[in-house]
Amino acid sequence: MKVSTKPILLALFGSFLLHQSNAQLKIPGTGNPDVRNALEKVIGDYPKQFSALRGEIVNTNPQTVEYESLLPFKSAESNIIIQYSGKDPVYSWQAHMFTSEEFEEAAKKYKSLFGQLKGMNLKLNRDYDYSLSGEFDKPSESKKFSSSVFRLLPNASYLPKVKVELSMQYEFP
């Protein structure tokens, strides 16, 4: 069984999608500095369709275009930007954080990542401090997918649709 945790920032119902997360012990409110810095840069570039983070095209499909991400993010195995086709383009920034073939190991990492994100303080565009608030979706071997959704507190009026989603998915061999 191949198990994958995939932390994700997600702007639901908006014109962009964001994806992201990390791994290490959490100091309450601060989290991993690498993850916090990446989230601040990604969310800060969200209103500009990730124009400062989008590199060269690496793959094209009928419904998507994948771009190299210019964001240095040491905690992630990889990170990319995806443009989804449609009337208005939708962009997604994704970071794949961890892969394991053991469910328990992946569930432990997922819980650790959740702990790092919950209450994490973010300073966006040198403007105001926000924190992440969300509920833990406990993973189970009977589910293929677990997802914990966070929101910015207090609500960012210029980013009303930004959500942060931490997910764990696994695939059977």
mmCIF file of C-alpha atoms in Angstrom:
data_model
loop_
_atom_site.group_PDB
_atom_site.id
_atom_site.type_symbol
_atom_site.label_atom_id
_atom_site.label_comp_id
_atom_site.label_asym_id
_atom_site.label_seq_id
_atom_site.Cartn_x
_atom_site.Cartn_y
_atom_site.Cartn_z
ATOM 1 C CA MET A 1 0.000 0.000 0.000
ATOM 2 C CA LYS A 2 1.397 3.401 -0.941
ATOM 3 C CA VAL A 3 0.417 6.136 1.491
ATOM 4 C CA SER A 4 0.911 9.803 0.768
ATOM 5 C CA THR A 5 0.331 12.877 2.890
ATOM 6 C CA LYS A 6 -0.224 15.949 0.817
ATOM 7 C CA PRO A 7 -0.693 19.199 2.689
ATOM 8 C CA ILE A 8 -2.591 21.726 0.680
ATOM 9 C CA LEU A 9 -3.554 25.415 0.705
ATOM 10 C CA LEU A 10 -6.879 25.749 -1.028
ATOM 11 C CA ALA A 11 -8.809 28.829 -2.129
ATOM 12 C CA LEU A 12 -12.285 27.375 -2.533
ATOM 13 C CA PHE A 13 -14.859 29.044 -4.755
ATOM 14 C CA GLY A 14 -12.272 31.580 -5.801
ATOM 15 C CA SER A 15 -10.392 32.158 -8.957
ATOM 16 C CA PHE A 16 -7.298 30.372 -7.624
ATOM 17 C CA LEU A 17 -6.385 27.271 -5.679
ATOM 18 C CA LEU A 18 -3.406 27.090 -3.315
ATOM 19 C CA HIS A 19 -1.787 23.945 -1.903
ATOM 20 C CA GLN A 20 0.841 23.471 0.800
ATOM 21 C CA SER A 21 2.341 22.323 4.236
ATOM 22 C CA ASN A 22 5.330 20.878 6.322
ATOM 23 C CA ALA A 23 7.048 18.617 8.906
ATOM 24 C CA GLN A 24 8.730 19.166 12.297
ATOM 25 C CA LEU A 25 7.760 19.820 15.894
ATOM 26 C CA LYS A 26 5.540 22.829 16.445
ATOM 27 C CA ILE A 27 6.211 25.710 18.779
ATOM 28 C CA PRO A 28 2.668 26.984 19.495
ATOM 29 C CA GLY A 29 1.710 29.809 17.163
ATOM 30 C CA THR A 30 4.915 29.793 15.147
ATOM 31 C CA GLY A 31 5.245 26.416 13.436
ATOM 32 C CA ASN A 32 8.079 25.464 11.143
ATOM 33 C CA PRO A 33 9.666 28.693 9.804
ATOM 34 C CA ASP A 34 10.145 27.134 6.342
ATOM 35 C CA VAL A 35 6.434 26.298 6.132
ATOM 36 C CA ARG A 36 5.343 29.633 7.562
ATOM 37 C CA ASN A 37 7.565 31.542 5.109
ATOM 38 C CA ALA A 38 6.271 29.484 2.171
ATOM 39 C CA LEU A 39 2.634 30.041 3.186
ATOM 40 C CA GLU A 40 3.205 33.780 3.576
ATOM 41 C CA LYS A 41 4.781 34.021 0.106
ATOM 42 C CA VAL A 42 2.148 31.847 -1.584
ATOM 43 C CA ILE A 43 -0.833 33.598 0.009
ATOM 44 C CA GLY A 44 0.815 36.983 -0.625
ATOM 45 C CA ASP A 45 1.125 36.176 -4.341
ATOM 46 C CA TYR A 46 -2.401 34.704 -4.531
ATOM 47 C CA PRO A 47 -4.109 37.912 -5.767
ATOM 48 C CA LYS A 48 -1.578 38.075 -8.654
ATOM 49 C CA GLN A 49 -2.206 34.479 -9.810
ATOM 50 C CA PHE A 50 1.206 33.435 -8.444
ATOM 51 C CA SER A 51 2.948 35.543 -11.079
ATOM 52 C CA ALA A 52 6.056 35.982 -8.898
ATOM 53 C CA LEU A 53 6.240 32.229 -8.226
ATOM 54 C CA ARG A 54 5.442 30.846 -11.706
ATOM 55 C CA GLY A 55 8.397 29.513 -13.666
ATOM 56 C CA GLU A 56 8.636 27.725 -17.007
ATOM 57 C CA ILE A 57 5.898 25.423 -18.322
ATOM 58 C CA VAL A 58 6.779 21.808 -17.503
ATOM 59 C CA ASN A 59 3.676 19.985 -18.777
ATOM 60 C CA THR A 60 0.496 20.731 -20.710
ATOM 61 C CA ASN A 61 -2.758 18.796 -20.880
ATOM 62 C CA PRO A 62 -6.144 19.680 -22.386
ATOM 63 C CA GLN A 63 -7.429 20.936 -19.011
ATOM 64 C CA THR A 64 -4.246 22.006 -17.195
ATOM 65 C CA VAL A 65 -0.871 23.656 -17.617
ATOM 66 C CA GLU A 66 1.814 22.831 -15.029
ATOM 67 C CA TYR A 67 4.493 25.386 -14.195
ATOM 68 C CA GLU A 68 7.752 25.073 -12.323
ATOM 69 C CA SER A 69 7.439 26.762 -8.920
ATOM 70 C CA LEU A 70 10.160 29.315 -8.225
ATOM 71 C CA LEU A 71 9.548 29.121 -4.471
ATOM 72 C CA PRO A 72 12.441 27.489 -2.604
ATOM 73 C CA PHE A 73 10.730 25.172 -0.098
ATOM 74 C CA LYS A 74 13.123 22.789 1.657
ATOM 75 C CA SER A 75 10.404 20.987 3.657
ATOM 76 C CA ALA A 76 8.602 19.739 0.536
ATOM 77 C CA GLU A 77 9.502 16.834 -1.738
ATOM 78 C CA SER A 78 8.238 18.950 -4.641
ATOM 79 C CA ASN A 79 6.063 21.983 -5.376
ATOM 80 C CA ILE A 80 4.369 23.143 -8.576
ATOM 81 C CA ILE A 81 1.816 25.628 -9.879
ATOM 82 C CA ILE A 82 -1.110 24.374 -11.953
ATOM 83 C CA GLN A 83 -3.358 26.468 -14.189
ATOM 84 C CA TYR A 84 -6.787 24.932 -14.799
ATOM 85 C CA SER A 85 -8.560 25.889 -18.011
ATOM 86 C CA GLY A 86 -11.978 27.470 -18.015
ATOM 87 C CA LYS A 87 -13.758 30.749 -18.599
ATOM 88 C CA ASP A 88 -11.521 32.338 -15.960
ATOM 89 C CA PRO A 89 -8.188 30.616 -15.285
ATOM 90 C CA VAL A 90 -7.849 28.976 -11.881
ATOM 91 C CA TYR A 91 -4.372 28.568 -10.379
ATOM 92 C CA SER A 92 -3.230 26.103 -7.759
ATOM 93 C CA TRP A 93 0.057 25.994 -5.850
ATOM 94 C CA GLN A 94 0.792 22.539 -4.469
ATOM 95 C CA ALA A 95 3.529 21.092 -2.299
ATOM 96 C CA HIS A 96 3.911 17.339 -1.875
ATOM 97 C CA MET A 97 5.320 16.893 1.606
ATOM 98 C CA PHE A 98 5.672 13.198 2.436
ATOM 99 C CA THR A 99 5.266 9.714 0.972
ATOM 100 C CA SER A 100 5.172 6.428 2.864
ATOM 101 C CA GLU A 101 4.026 2.870 2.256
ATOM 102 C CA GLU A 102 2.965 2.520 5.921
ATOM 103 C CA PHE A 103 -0.453 3.867 6.946
ATOM 104 C CA GLU A 104 0.535 4.461 10.596
ATOM 105 C CA GLU A 105 3.647 6.411 9.589
ATOM 106 C CA ALA A 106 1.630 8.581 7.197
ATOM 107 C CA ALA A 107 -1.134 9.133 9.775
ATOM 108 C CA LYS A 108 1.475 10.221 12.343
ATOM 109 C CA LYS A 109 3.009 12.688 9.845
ATOM 110 C CA TYR A 110 -0.455 14.011 8.914
ATOM 111 C CA LYS A 111 -1.225 14.634 12.601
ATOM 112 C CA SER A 112 2.155 16.343 13.060
ATOM 113 C CA LEU A 113 1.531 18.593 10.052
ATOM 114 C CA PHE A 114 -1.917 19.454 11.402
ATOM 115 C CA GLY A 115 -0.350 20.415 14.738
ATOM 116 C CA GLN A 116 2.113 22.689 12.968
ATOM 117 C CA LEU A 117 -0.579 24.451 10.948
ATOM 118 C CA LYS A 118 -3.208 24.854 13.688
ATOM 119 C CA GLY A 119 -2.670 28.244 15.276
ATOM 120 C CA MET A 120 0.263 29.083 12.980
ATOM 121 C CA ASN A 121 0.789 32.855 12.826
ATOM 122 C CA LEU A 122 1.164 34.395 9.369
ATOM 123 C CA LYS A 123 2.088 37.984 8.498
ATOM 124 C CA LEU A 124 0.654 38.708 5.066
ATOM 125 C CA ASN A 125 2.025 41.477 2.853
ATOM 126 C CA ARG A 126 3.584 43.183 5.886
ATOM 127 C CA ASP A 127 0.029 44.151 6.715
ATOM 128 C CA TYR A 128 -1.521 42.212 9.554
ATOM 129 C CA ASP A 129 -1.057 39.038 11.573
ATOM 130 C CA TYR A 130 -3.386 36.126 10.897
ATOM 131 C CA SER A 131 -3.586 32.668 12.409
ATOM 132 C CA LEU A 132 -4.862 29.385 10.995
ATOM 133 C CA SER A 133 -7.891 27.745 12.595
ATOM 134 C CA GLY A 134 -9.259 24.328 11.655
ATOM 135 C CA GLU A 135 -10.630 20.967 12.792
ATOM 136 C CA PHE A 136 -8.727 17.660 12.581
ATOM 137 C CA ASP A 137 -10.157 15.006 10.226
ATOM 138 C CA LYS A 138 -8.853 11.764 11.729
ATOM 139 C CA PRO A 139 -7.423 9.417 9.096
ATOM 140 C CA SER A 140 -8.688 5.848 8.861
ATOM 141 C CA GLU A 141 -7.528 2.922 6.753
ATOM 142 C CA SER A 142 -11.147 2.528 5.613
ATOM 143 C CA LYS A 143 -11.021 5.982 3.941
ATOM 144 C CA LYS A 144 -8.850 6.778 0.927
ATOM 145 C CA PHE A 145 -8.732 10.458 1.808
ATOM 146 C CA SER A 146 -8.649 12.617 4.958
ATOM 147 C CA SER A 147 -8.823 16.398 4.831
ATOM 148 C CA SER A 148 -8.509 19.097 7.508
ATOM 149 C CA VAL A 149 -9.514 22.591 6.379
ATOM 150 C CA PHE A 150 -8.173 25.779 7.978
ATOM 151 C CA ARG A 151 -9.227 29.400 7.566
ATOM 152 C CA LEU A 152 -7.489 32.680 8.291
ATOM 153 C CA LEU A 153 -8.440 34.431 11.541
ATOM 154 C CA PRO A 154 -9.392 37.170 11.659
ATOM 155 C CA ASN A 155 -10.929 37.007 8.208
ATOM 156 C CA ALA A 156 -8.753 38.716 5.602
ATOM 157 C CA SER A 157 -11.149 40.985 3.699
ATOM 158 C CA TYR A 158 -8.914 41.007 0.608
ATOM 159 C CA LEU A 159 -8.558 37.182 0.720
ATOM 160 C CA PRO A 160 -12.087 36.067 1.674
ATOM 161 C CA LYS A 161 -11.944 32.734 -0.133
ATOM 162 C CA VAL A 162 -8.520 31.491 0.934
ATOM 163 C CA LYS A 163 -8.634 28.195 2.774
ATOM 164 C CA VAL A 164 -5.754 26.003 3.866
ATOM 165 C CA GLU A 165 -6.317 22.303 3.440
ATOM 166 C CA LEU A 166 -4.112 19.537 4.793
ATOM 167 C CA SER A 167 -4.906 16.204 3.219
ATOM 168 C CA MET A 168 -3.698 12.645 3.399
ATOM 169 C CA GLN A 169 -4.498 10.252 0.606
ATOM 170 C CA TYR A 170 -3.427 6.732 -0.006
ATOM 171 C CA GLU A 171 -3.456 4.420 -2.939
ATOM 172 C CA PHE A 172 -3.747 0.673 -2.864
ATOM 173 C CA PRO A 173 -1.131 -1.259 -4.850
#
